[in-house]
Structures are given as structure tokens and as C-alpha cells.
CSV table of C-alpha atoms in Angstrom, one decimal:
chain,number,residue,atom,x,y,z
A,1,UNK,CA,-27.7,81.1,88.9
A,2,UNK,CA,-27.5,77.9,91.1
A,3,UNK,CA,-24.2,77.1,92.4
A,4,UNK,CA,-22.5,73.7,91.3
A,5,UNK,CA,-22.0,71.2,94.1
A,6,UNK,CA,-18.8,71.4,96.1
A,7,UNK,CA,-17.5,68.1,94.7
A,8,UNK,CA,-17.4,69.8,91.1
A,9,UNK,CA,-15.0,72.3,92.7
A,10,UNK,CA,-12.5,69.8,94.0
A,11,UNK,CA,-13.4,70.1,97.7
A,12,UNK,CA,-15.6,67.6,99.6
A,13,UNK,CA,-16.2,69.7,102.6
A,14,UNK,CA,-16.6,73.3,103.6
A,15,UNK,CA,-14.7,73.2,106.9
A,16,UNK,CA,-12.0,75.7,107.6
A,17,UNK,CA,-9.1,73.3,106.8
A,18,UNK,CA,-10.5,72.4,103.3
A,19,UNK,CA,-10.9,76.2,102.5
A,20,UNK,CA,-7.5,77.0,103.7
A,21,UNK,CA,-6.2,74.3,101.4
A,22,UNK,CA,-8.1,75.5,98.4
A,23,UNK,CA,-6.9,79.1,99.2
A,24,UNK,CA,-3.3,78.0,99.2
A,25,UNK,CA,-3.8,76.1,95.9
A,26,UNK,CA,-5.3,79.1,94.3
A,27,UNK,CA,-2.5,81.4,95.3
A,28,UNK,CA,0.2,79.1,93.8
A,29,UNK,CA,-1.9,78.6,90.6
A,30,UNK,CA,-2.5,82.2,90.2
A,31,UNK,CA,1.1,83.1,90.8
A,32,UNK,CA,2.2,80.6,88.1
A,33,UNK,CA,-0.4,82.1,85.8
A,34,UNK,CA,1.0,85.7,86.6
A,35,UNK,CA,4.4,84.5,85.5
A,36,UNK,CA,3.2,83.1,82.1
A,37,UNK,CA,0.8,86.1,81.7
A,38,UNK,CA,3.6,88.5,82.3
A,39,UNK,CA,5.7,86.8,79.7
A,40,UNK,CA,3.1,87.1,77.2
A,41,UNK,CA,2.3,90.6,77.9
A,42,UNK,CA,5.9,91.8,78.3
A,43,UNK,CA,6.8,90.3,75.0
A,44,UNK,CA,3.7,91.8,73.4
A,45,UNK,CA,3.7,95.3,74.7
A,46,UNK,CA,7.6,95.9,74.3
A,47,UNK,CA,7.1,96.1,70.5
A,48,UNK,CA,3.9,97.9,70.5
A,49,UNK,CA,5.4,101.4,69.9
A,50,UNK,CA,7.9,100.2,67.3
A,51,UNK,CA,5.1,98.6,65.3
A,52,UNK,CA,2.7,101.6,65.7
A,53,UNK,CA,5.4,103.9,64.3
A,54,UNK,CA,6.3,101.6,61.6
A,55,UNK,CA,2.8,101.0,60.2
A,56,UNK,CA,1.6,104.6,60.7
A,57,UNK,CA,4.8,106.1,59.2
A,58,UNK,CA,4.7,108.8,61.9
A,59,UNK,CA,6.6,108.4,65.2
A,60,UNK,CA,4.1,110.7,66.9
A,61,UNK,CA,1.6,107.8,66.6
A,62,UNK,CA,4.0,105.5,68.5
A,63,UNK,CA,2.3,106.0,71.9
A,64,UNK,CA,-1.2,104.9,70.5
A,65,UNK,CA,-0.4,101.2,71.0
A,66,UNK,CA,0.1,101.5,74.7
A,67,UNK,CA,-2.9,103.8,74.9
A,68,UNK,CA,-5.1,101.2,73.0
A,69,UNK,CA,-3.9,98.6,75.4
A,70,UNK,CA,-4.8,100.7,78.4
A,71,UNK,CA,-8.1,101.5,77.0
A,72,UNK,CA,-8.8,97.8,76.2
A,73,UNK,CA,-8.0,97.1,79.9
A,74,UNK,CA,-10.4,99.6,81.2
A,75,UNK,CA,-13.3,98.6,78.9
A,76,UNK,CA,-12.9,94.8,79.7
A,77,UNK,CA,-12.4,95.3,83.5
A,78,UNK,CA,-16.0,95.6,84.5
A,79,UNK,CA,-17.5,92.8,82.2
A,80,UNK,CA,-14.8,90.4,83.4
A,81,UNK,CA,-15.8,91.2,87.0
A,82,UNK,CA,-19.4,90.5,86.3
A,83,UNK,CA,-18.5,87.3,84.5
A,84,UNK,CA,-16.5,86.2,87.7
A,85,UNK,CA,-19.6,86.9,89.8
A,86,UNK,CA,-21.8,84.6,87.8
A,87,UNK,CA,-19.3,81.9,86.4
A,88,UNK,CA,-16.3,82.2,88.6
A,89,UNK,CA,-12.6,83.3,88.4
A,90,UNK,CA,-11.6,80.5,86.1
A,91,UNK,CA,-14.0,81.4,83.4
A,92,UNK,CA,-13.4,85.1,83.8
A,93,UNK,CA,-9.7,85.0,83.7
A,94,UNK,CA,-9.5,82.6,80.8
A,95,UNK,CA,-12.0,84.6,78.8
A,96,UNK,CA,-9.8,87.7,79.2
A,97,UNK,CA,-6.7,85.7,78.0
A,98,UNK,CA,-8.5,84.2,75.1
A,99,UNK,CA,-9.6,87.8,73.9
A,100,UNK,CA,-6.1,88.8,74.2
A,101,UNK,CA,-4.9,85.8,72.3
A,102,UNK,CA,-7.1,86.9,69.4
A,103,UNK,CA,-5.6,90.3,69.6
A,104,UNK,CA,-2.1,89.0,69.4
A,105,UNK,CA,-3.1,87.0,66.2
A,106,UNK,CA,-4.5,90.1,64.8
A,107,UNK,CA,-1.4,92.1,65.7
A,108,UNK,CA,0.6,89.7,63.3
A,109,UNK,CA,-2.0,89.9,60.7
A,110,UNK,CA,-2.1,93.8,60.8
A,111,UNK,CA,1.7,93.8,60.3
A,112,UNK,CA,1.4,91.4,57.4
A,113,UNK,CA,-1.1,93.4,55.6
A,114,UNK,CA,0.2,96.9,56.7
A,115,UNK,CA,-3.0,97.9,58.4
A,116,UNK,CA,-2.5,100.5,61.2
A,117,UNK,CA,-6.2,100.7,62.1
A,118,UNK,CA,-6.3,96.8,62.5
A,119,UNK,CA,-3.2,97.1,64.7
A,120,UNK,CA,-4.9,99.5,67.1
A,121,UNK,CA,-8.0,97.3,67.3
A,122,UNK,CA,-5.6,94.3,68.1
A,123,UNK,CA,-4.0,96.1,70.8
A,124,UNK,CA,-7.3,97.0,72.1
A,125,UNK,CA,-8.1,93.3,72.5
A,126,UNK,CA,-4.6,92.6,74.0
A,127,UNK,CA,-5.6,95.0,76.9
A,128,UNK,CA,-8.0,92.1,78.0
A,129,UNK,CA,-4.9,90.2,79.2
A,130,UNK,CA,-3.8,93.0,81.5
A,131,UNK,CA,-7.4,93.2,82.8
A,132,UNK,CA,-7.1,89.5,83.5
A,133,UNK,CA,-3.8,90.0,85.3
A,134,UNK,CA,-5.2,92.7,87.4
A,135,UNK,CA,-8.2,90.5,88.4
A,136,UNK,CA,-5.8,87.8,89.5
A,137,UNK,CA,-4.8,89.6,92.5
A,138,UNK,CA,-8.3,89.7,93.7
A,139,UNK,CA,-8.8,86.1,92.8
A,140,UNK,CA,-5.9,85.5,95.2
A,141,UNK,CA,-8.0,86.6,98.3
A,142,UNK,CA,-11.5,85.4,97.6
A,143,UNK,CA,-10.9,82.8,100.3
A,144,UNK,CA,-8.3,84.6,102.4
A,145,UNK,CA,-8.9,85.7,106.0
A,146,UNK,CA,-7.9,88.9,107.5
A,147,UNK,CA,-4.6,87.5,108.8
A,148,UNK,CA,-3.2,86.6,105.6
A,149,UNK,CA,-5.2,88.7,102.9
A,150,UNK,CA,-2.3,91.2,102.3
A,151,UNK,CA,0.2,88.5,102.1
A,152,UNK,CA,-1.7,86.3,99.7
A,153,UNK,CA,-2.5,89.3,97.4
A,154,UNK,CA,1.0,90.4,97.4
A,155,UNK,CA,2.5,87.0,96.3
A,156,UNK,CA,0.5,87.0,93.3
A,157,UNK,CA,1.5,90.7,92.5
A,158,UNK,CA,5.1,89.7,93.2
A,159,UNK,CA,5.0,86.8,90.6
A,160,UNK,CA,4.3,89.4,87.9
A,161,UNK,CA,8.0,90.5,88.4
A,162,UNK,CA,9.4,87.4,86.7
A,163,UNK,CA,7.3,87.7,83.5
A,164,UNK,CA,7.6,91.4,83.4
A,165,UNK,CA,11.5,91.3,83.4
A,166,UNK,CA,11.8,88.2,81.1
A,167,UNK,CA,9.1,89.0,78.6
A,168,UNK,CA,10.9,92.1,76.9
A,169,UNK,CA,14.1,90.1,76.8
A,170,UNK,CA,12.5,87.6,74.5
A,171,UNK,CA,12.5,90.1,71.7
A,172,UNK,CA,15.9,89.1,70.1
A,173,UNK,CA,15.4,85.3,70.3
A,174,UNK,CA,11.8,85.7,69.0
A,175,UNK,CA,12.9,87.8,66.1
A,176,UNK,CA,15.3,85.1,65.0
A,177,UNK,CA,12.7,82.4,65.5
A,178,UNK,CA,10.1,84.5,63.5
A,179,UNK,CA,12.5,85.0,60.6
A,180,UNK,CA,13.1,81.2,60.5
A,181,UNK,CA,9.5,80.5,60.1
A,182,UNK,CA,8.6,83.3,57.8
A,183,UNK,CA,6.7,85.6,60.0
A,184,UNK,CA,6.5,89.5,59.2
A,185,UNK,CA,9.3,91.6,60.5
A,186,UNK,CA,9.2,92.5,64.2
A,187,UNK,CA,6.4,89.9,65.0
A,188,UNK,CA,8.7,86.9,65.9
A,189,UNK,CA,8.4,87.5,69.6
A,190,UNK,CA,4.7,87.0,69.5
A,191,UNK,CA,5.3,83.2,69.1
A,192,UNK,CA,6.4,83.3,72.7
A,193,UNK,CA,3.3,85.5,73.6
A,194,UNK,CA,1.0,82.8,72.0
A,195,UNK,CA,2.7,79.8,73.7
A,196,UNK,CA,2.8,81.6,77.1
A,197,UNK,CA,-0.9,82.7,76.8
A,198,UNK,CA,-2.2,79.3,75.7
A,199,UNK,CA,-0.2,77.6,78.6
A,200,UNK,CA,-1.8,80.1,81.0
A,201,UNK,CA,-5.3,79.4,79.8
A,202,UNK,CA,-4.5,75.6,80.1
A,203,UNK,CA,-3.3,76.1,83.5
A,204,UNK,CA,-6.3,78.0,84.8
A,205,UNK,CA,-8.8,75.5,83.3
A,206,UNK,CA,-7.0,72.4,84.7
A,207,UNK,CA,-5.6,73.6,88.0
A,208,UNK,CA,-7.7,76.5,89.4
A,209,UNK,CA,-10.0,74.0,91.1
A,210,UNK,CA,-12.0,74.5,93.2
A,211,UNK,CA,-12.7,77.9,91.8
A,212,UNK,CA,-12.0,80.3,94.7
A,213,UNK,CA,-14.8,82.7,94.0
A,214,UNK,CA,-17.5,80.1,93.6
A,215,UNK,CA,-16.3,78.3,96.7
A,216,UNK,CA,-16.4,81.4,98.6
A,217,UNK,CA,-19.9,82.0,97.5
A,218,UNK,CA,-20.9,78.6,98.6
A,219,UNK,CA,-19.1,79.0,101.9
A,220,UNK,CA,-21.1,82.2,102.6
A,221,UNK,CA,-24.4,80.5,101.6
A,222,UNK,CA,-23.9,77.2,103.3
A,223,UNK,CA,-21.8,77.7,106.5
A,224,UNK,CA,-22.3,81.0,108.2
A,225,UNK,CA,-19.7,80.1,110.9
A,226,UNK,CA,-16.9,79.5,108.4
A,227,UNK,CA,-18.1,82.4,106.2
A,228,UNK,CA,-17.2,84.7,109.3
A,229,UNK,CA,-13.5,84.0,108.6
A,230,UNK,CA,-13.5,85.3,105.1
A,231,UNK,CA,-16.4,87.7,104.8
A,232,UNK,CA,-17.4,90.7,106.8
A,233,UNK,CA,-20.1,93.5,106.7
A,234,UNK,CA,-20.0,96.0,103.9
A,235,UNK,CA,-18.2,99.3,104.5
A,236,UNK,CA,-18.8,101.4,101.3
A,237,UNK,CA,-17.0,104.5,102.5
A,238,UNK,CA,-13.8,102.6,103.1
A,239,UNK,CA,-14.2,100.8,99.8
A,240,UNK,CA,-14.5,104.0,98.0
A,241,UNK,CA,-11.3,105.4,99.7
A,242,UNK,CA,-9.5,102.2,98.6
A,243,UNK,CA,-10.5,102.6,94.9
A,244,UNK,CA,-9.3,106.3,95.2
A,245,UNK,CA,-6.0,105.4,96.8
A,246,UNK,CA,-5.3,102.8,94.2
A,247,UNK,CA,-6.2,105.0,91.3
A,248,UNK,CA,-4.3,108.0,92.7
A,249,UNK,CA,-1.1,105.9,93.2
A,250,UNK,CA,-1.4,104.6,89.8
A,251,UNK,CA,-2.0,107.9,88.2
A,252,UNK,CA,1.1,109.4,90.2
A,253,UNK,CA,3.3,106.5,89.0
A,254,UNK,CA,2.2,106.5,85.4
A,255,UNK,CA,2.5,110.2,84.9
A,256,UNK,CA,6.1,110.5,86.1
A,257,UNK,CA,7.2,107.1,84.7
A,258,UNK,CA,5.8,107.8,81.1
A,259,UNK,CA,7.8,111.0,80.9
A,260,UNK,CA,11.0,109.9,82.4
A,261,UNK,CA,12.6,108.4,79.2
A,262,UNK,CA,11.8,111.5,77.3
A,263,UNK,CA,13.3,113.7,80.1
A,264,UNK,CA,16.5,111.5,80.4
A,265,UNK,CA,17.0,111.4,76.7
A,266,UNK,CA,16.9,115.2,76.5
A,267,UNK,CA,19.6,115.3,79.1
A,268,UNK,CA,21.8,113.1,77.2
A,269,UNK,CA,21.2,109.7,78.9
A,270,UNK,CA,21.9,106.7,76.7
A,271,UNK,CA,19.3,104.2,75.8
A,272,UNK,CA,21.0,101.7,78.0
A,273,UNK,CA,20.8,104.0,81.0
A,274,UNK,CA,17.2,104.7,80.3
A,275,UNK,CA,16.4,100.9,79.9
A,276,UNK,CA,18.2,100.4,83.2
A,277,UNK,CA,16.2,103.0,85.0
A,278,UNK,CA,12.9,101.7,83.8
A,279,UNK,CA,13.9,98.1,84.8
A,280,UNK,CA,14.9,99.2,88.3
A,281,UNK,CA,11.4,101.1,88.4
A,282,UNK,CA,9.7,97.7,87.5
A,283,UNK,CA,11.6,95.9,90.0
A,284,UNK,CA,10.5,98.5,92.6
A,285,UNK,CA,6.8,97.9,91.6
A,286,UNK,CA,6.8,94.3,92.1
A,287,UNK,CA,9.8,92.8,93.9
A,288,UNK,CA,8.9,93.9,97.3
A,289,UNK,CA,5.1,93.4,97.1
A,290,UNK,CA,5.3,90.5,99.7
A,291,UNK,CA,6.9,92.8,102.3
A,292,UNK,CA,4.1,95.4,101.8
A,293,UNK,CA,1.5,92.5,102.1
A,294,UNK,CA,3.0,91.3,105.3
A,295,UNK,CA,3.2,94.9,106.6
A,296,UNK,CA,-0.5,95.4,105.6
A,297,UNK,CA,-1.5,92.3,107.7
A,298,UNK,CA,0.6,93.5,110.7
A,299,UNK,CA,0.1,97.1,110.9
A,300,UNK,CA,-3.1,97.6,109.0
A,301,UNK,CA,-4.2,98.5,105.5
A,302,UNK,CA,-4.5,102.3,106.0
A,303,UNK,CA,-1.1,102.6,107.7
A,304,UNK,CA,0.5,100.7,104.8
A,305,UNK,CA,-1.3,103.0,102.3
A,306,UNK,CA,0.2,105.9,104.3
A,307,UNK,CA,3.7,104.3,104.1
A,308,UNK,CA,3.2,104.2,100.3
A,309,UNK,CA,2.2,107.8,100.1
A,310,UNK,CA,5.4,108.8,102.1
A,311,UNK,CA,7.5,106.8,99.7
A,312,UNK,CA,5.7,108.4,96.7
A,313,UNK,CA,6.3,111.9,98.2
A,314,UNK,CA,10.0,111.1,98.6
A,315,UNK,CA,10.0,110.1,94.9
A,316,UNK,CA,8.5,113.2,93.6
A,317,UNK,CA,10.6,115.5,95.8
A,318,UNK,CA,13.7,113.6,94.5
A,319,UNK,CA,12.6,113.8,90.9
A,320,UNK,CA,11.8,117.5,91.1
A,321,UNK,CA,14.9,118.7,92.9
A,322,UNK,CA,17.3,116.3,91.4
A,323,UNK,CA,15.9,116.3,87.9
A,324,UNK,CA,19.3,117.3,86.4
A,325,UNK,CA,21.0,114.1,87.9
A,326,UNK,CA,20.5,110.8,86.1
A,327,UNK,CA,21.2,109.1,89.5
A,328,UNK,CA,18.7,111.1,91.3
A,329,UNK,CA,16.0,110.4,88.6
A,330,UNK,CA,16.7,106.7,88.9
A,331,UNK,CA,16.6,106.8,92.6
A,332,UNK,CA,13.1,108.5,92.3
A,333,UNK,CA,11.8,106.0,89.8
A,334,UNK,CA,12.8,103.2,92.2
A,335,UNK,CA,10.9,105.0,95.1
A,336,UNK,CA,8.0,105.6,92.7
A,337,UNK,CA,7.7,101.8,92.0
A,338,UNK,CA,8.0,101.1,95.8
A,339,UNK,CA,5.3,103.6,96.7
A,340,UNK,CA,2.8,102.3,94.0
A,341,UNK,CA,3.5,98.7,95.2
A,342,UNK,CA,2.7,99.6,99.0
A,343,UNK,CA,-0.4,101.7,98.0
A,344,UNK,CA,-1.8,99.1,95.5
A,345,UNK,CA,-1.2,96.0,97.7
A,346,UNK,CA,-2.7,97.6,100.7
A,347,UNK,CA,-5.5,99.4,98.8
A,348,UNK,CA,-6.6,96.2,97.1
A,349,UNK,CA,-6.6,94.4,100.3
A,350,UNK,CA,-8.7,97.0,101.9
A,351,UNK,CA,-11.1,97.1,99.0
A,352,UNK,CA,-11.6,93.3,99.3
A,353,UNK,CA,-12.4,93.2,103.0
A,354,UNK,CA,-14.4,96.4,103.0
A,355,UNK,CA,-16.8,95.0,100.6
A,356,UNK,CA,-19.4,92.5,101.3
A,357,UNK,CA,-19.4,89.3,99.2
A,358,UNK,CA,-22.4,90.7,97.2
A,359,UNK,CA,-20.6,94.0,96.4
A,360,UNK,CA,-17.0,92.7,96.0
A,361,UNK,CA,-16.5,91.8,92.5
A,362,UNK,CA,-18.5,94.8,91.2
A,363,UNK,CA,-16.2,97.1,93.2
A,364,UNK,CA,-13.1,95.2,92.0
A,365,UNK,CA,-14.1,95.8,88.5
A,366,UNK,CA,-14.8,99.3,89.0
A,367,UNK,CA,-11.3,99.7,90.7
A,368,UNK,CA,-9.5,98.1,87.7
A,369,UNK,CA,-11.5,100.4,85.4
A,370,UNK,CA,-10.8,103.6,87.4
A,371,UNK,CA,-7.1,102.7,87.8
A,372,UNK,CA,-6.7,102.2,83.9
A,373,UNK,CA,-8.6,105.4,82.9
A,374,UNK,CA,-6.7,107.4,85.5
A,375,UNK,CA,-3.4,105.9,84.4
A,376,UNK,CA,-4.2,106.6,80.6
A,377,UNK,CA,-5.3,110.3,81.4
A,378,UNK,CA,-2.2,110.7,83.4
A,379,UNK,CA,0.1,109.7,80.7
A,380,UNK,CA,-1.6,112.0,78.3
A,381,UNK,CA,-1.7,115.0,80.6
A,382,UNK,CA,1.9,114.4,81.8
A,383,UNK,CA,3.1,115.1,78.2
A,384,UNK,CA,1.4,118.4,78.2
A,385,UNK,CA,2.6,119.4,81.7
A,386,UNK,CA,6.2,118.3,80.8
A,387,UNK,CA,6.2,120.7,77.8
A,388,UNK,CA,4.7,123.4,80.0
A,389,UNK,CA,6.8,123.4,83.2
A,390,UNK,CA,9.3,120.6,82.8
A,391,UNK,CA,10.0,117.3,84.6
A,392,UNK,CA,10.5,119.0,88.1
A,393,UNK,CA,7.1,120.8,87.7
A,394,UNK,CA,5.3,117.7,86.7
A,395,UNK,CA,6.6,115.8,89.8
A,396,UNK,CA,5.2,118.6,91.9
A,397,UNK,CA,1.9,118.9,90.2
A,398,UNK,CA,1.2,115.2,90.6
A,399,UNK,CA,2.0,115.4,94.3
A,400,UNK,CA,-1.7,116.7,94.6
A,401,UNK,CA,-2.8,113.2,94.4
A,402,UNK,CA,-0.5,112.1,97.2
A,403,UNK,CA,-1.8,115.0,99.5
A,404,UNK,CA,-5.5,114.1,98.5
A,405,UNK,CA,-4.9,110.4,99.5
A,406,UNK,CA,-3.4,111.3,102.9
A,407,UNK,CA,-6.2,113.8,103.6
A,408,UNK,CA,-8.9,111.2,102.8
A,409,UNK,CA,-7.2,108.4,104.7
A,410,UNK,CA,-9.5,108.5,107.7
A,411,UNK,CA,-12.3,107.4,105.4
A,412,UNK,CA,-10.6,104.1,105.0
A,413,UNK,CA,-10.6,103.1,108.6
A,414,UNK,CA,-12.8,100.2,109.3
A,415,UNK,CA,-15.0,99.9,112.7
A,416,UNK,CA,-13.0,98.8,115.7
A,417,UNK,CA,-14.6,95.5,115.4
A,418,UNK,CA,-13.3,94.9,111.9
A,419,UNK,CA,-9.7,95.9,112.4
A,420,UNK,CA,-7.0,93.4,111.2
A,421,UNK,CA,-5.0,91.3,113.7
A,422,UNK,CA,-1.7,92.9,114.7
A,423,UNK,CA,0.1,89.8,115.7
């Protein structure tokens, strides 16, 4: 389809300074959007397992809510990427959030009419919000250069921390508010979800201008000199490695993290301790993302991925040999989050710059799809492995993914002329 004129995107020229300003604006808008999206998603998913158990009448079905969200994320990832390619990030991201908003309304309706099947369909739609959140990190680097690509991506990833931490804590106040307005039991927190989601949609529609992806497309088409700063030749092998590294790190993290509450509970840990452990793990996932982004810009994408693998290996060894100690398991979970962060930030950065402008959004969608599917499979298989050889054995089994990433890492190195600046 023909690209709209530059003036429609909020820029009057395509020179380097104008593109840089548009990039800075996009990063800050997307970061604020991640905070709102994190609030909405955190408040939504924190009650998912409880609602699933309540409506199904069987606690063994409680995990289906999270499974439905993950499946929804995977199913929407590729269509949203295609939509971004043709209509821009603004339309793609708001579409994902609008779908999720419908899902939230259906969650409340399902509880009101006691319909378990409808609840699962609703959480499937809610997964679109997570797909949009994942795509936001790629939107943050549509206009970025090699020198700042890792940093810009990591800033948006870091912003997720605020919403992810605050969202679940809105459960209590939300329930009080829900009771006051006559909402079904346990659905009050979704009032916050709706408000945050609507604000995020309005923010993107009004402030994500110029659209970073559409502007990048026009820069490539109109000004080859300026395009050289944000686009390079296609390196399919490196891009495939990046997709593998991201998915492997995610699978490793989800497999161990998902089974940690069960393991700690069986070893006598209180719910407070379990909650603290998971909170510290989430902090590890997001809080230091900018550090890894800067590291990726300075020492390179693949070296930073390898740093992530080293941290993941340390986490798995700690979890395996310290499985009887709550402190050791907590340390392992923090390391697990840090290793995931380094691998995901550097891997996403590598995927973006190893893909030509024509291939980029397709591969980004494929990466998010693969990441979600591997995470879902890891969570399911982890339960089987836990029952078979225990928590320590699970940690050692998933270390295969770390070893595979390290062995395949030479595939991710770009030609000498495409290496990142080391200043």
C-alpha cells in the first residue's frame, strides 16, 4: 500500500536529526504505554488461576487461565506483526490492546454467568495484550541506530517493571471498588484493567506520531543515505540464531519459574516467602534491562547473549544443588530473571539488526510466536519432569537449552562490516 506523506506522521523532513527526534519520542511513548499495559495485564492475570478454579470447581484446572493467555499471545503475534507491516505500529499495538479489552469484559461476564468455557475464551483474547507488549520492544528500535539499539529496546523492557509490580497489588483495592459498584466477586480489579487499557490505547493513538515503523519504511524508500543509519543487509542465519536464543532463554526461565512455587510449598515455605521469591524474580527480569541494553551496544549482541547464558547456567546450578534451601532457590530465581533479561534484550536487538527492513516485522512476529509456544510447552513439560526427577533434576534437564545456545552462538555473529560500535 502507498505510504502516507511525511507530514501525516508528524515530521517535516527525513534528515538524521528529525529521525532521531522521532525515535526518542517513540521510546518514551512506548515506555509509558508499557507501564499502563503492565498495570492492566498484571491486574488481569493475577486472578486468572483463582477464577479458573472457582468456575471449574476443580483446582487442577487453575493453570488453564495462564495457558489460555499464553496461547492467545502466540496466536496473535504473527497477525499483529503483519498488521504492523502494512498499517504501522500504532494500528497494530492498539488492535492488540482492543482485542484484550474485549477479553477483559468477557472475563467479568463469564464470572457473572458462571461460564468456565467463556472464561477460557476470554483469557485467550487477553493474550493479545501480551502480544502487543512484546511487539512494543521491537517498535522501540524501528528507527534506532546500531549505537543505541540495545539501549532503546531495553528502556521499553524496563518500563514493564513498574506495571508488573504494581498490577497484582491492585487486587485488594479493586475488590473493594468492585463490591461498591456491584460487580461479580473477584472481578473488581478488572476495573483498573479497563481504565489502564483504555488509557494505553488513547496514548498510542494520540502520541505515537510519527509512527516509527511507517517512518522507517519511508526513510528506506526515500533517502538511502539516511537509511544506512537504521537499516542493513539481511543476515538470515544470525536472525534465526537470535530467535532460537530468545526462545531458549524463555523456555528455560518459564520451566523453572513455573515449578518454583510448588517446590517451595512442598518444602514448607509460606505463601509470603513464595510471593517474595517470585517478586524478586520479576525484578531480575526487568529492572536491569537497561544495563544489558547498554552492554549489548558496547561489547556486542552475541557476547551479551553469552553473558545471559552464563547467568542462566549459574541459576540452574544453584537451583539444582541448593534445592533444599529457600534462600538458594530465591537466589536462583533472581539469577534466572537476570539471565533471561540479558538474553532477551540482546537477542531481540540482534534479530532486529540482522533482518532487512523487508523481513524484519515477519521475523519479529515469528520470534514472539516461538517464544510463547516454547514457554507454554516448557511450563507443561516442567510439571511432568518435576514429578519424575524433582526440582533439582528439572534444573539440570533444562540446562540443555543453555548448552545449545552457547554451541550455536557462532551463527549469530554478523560480518565484520556490520559489527556494532564498541565505543
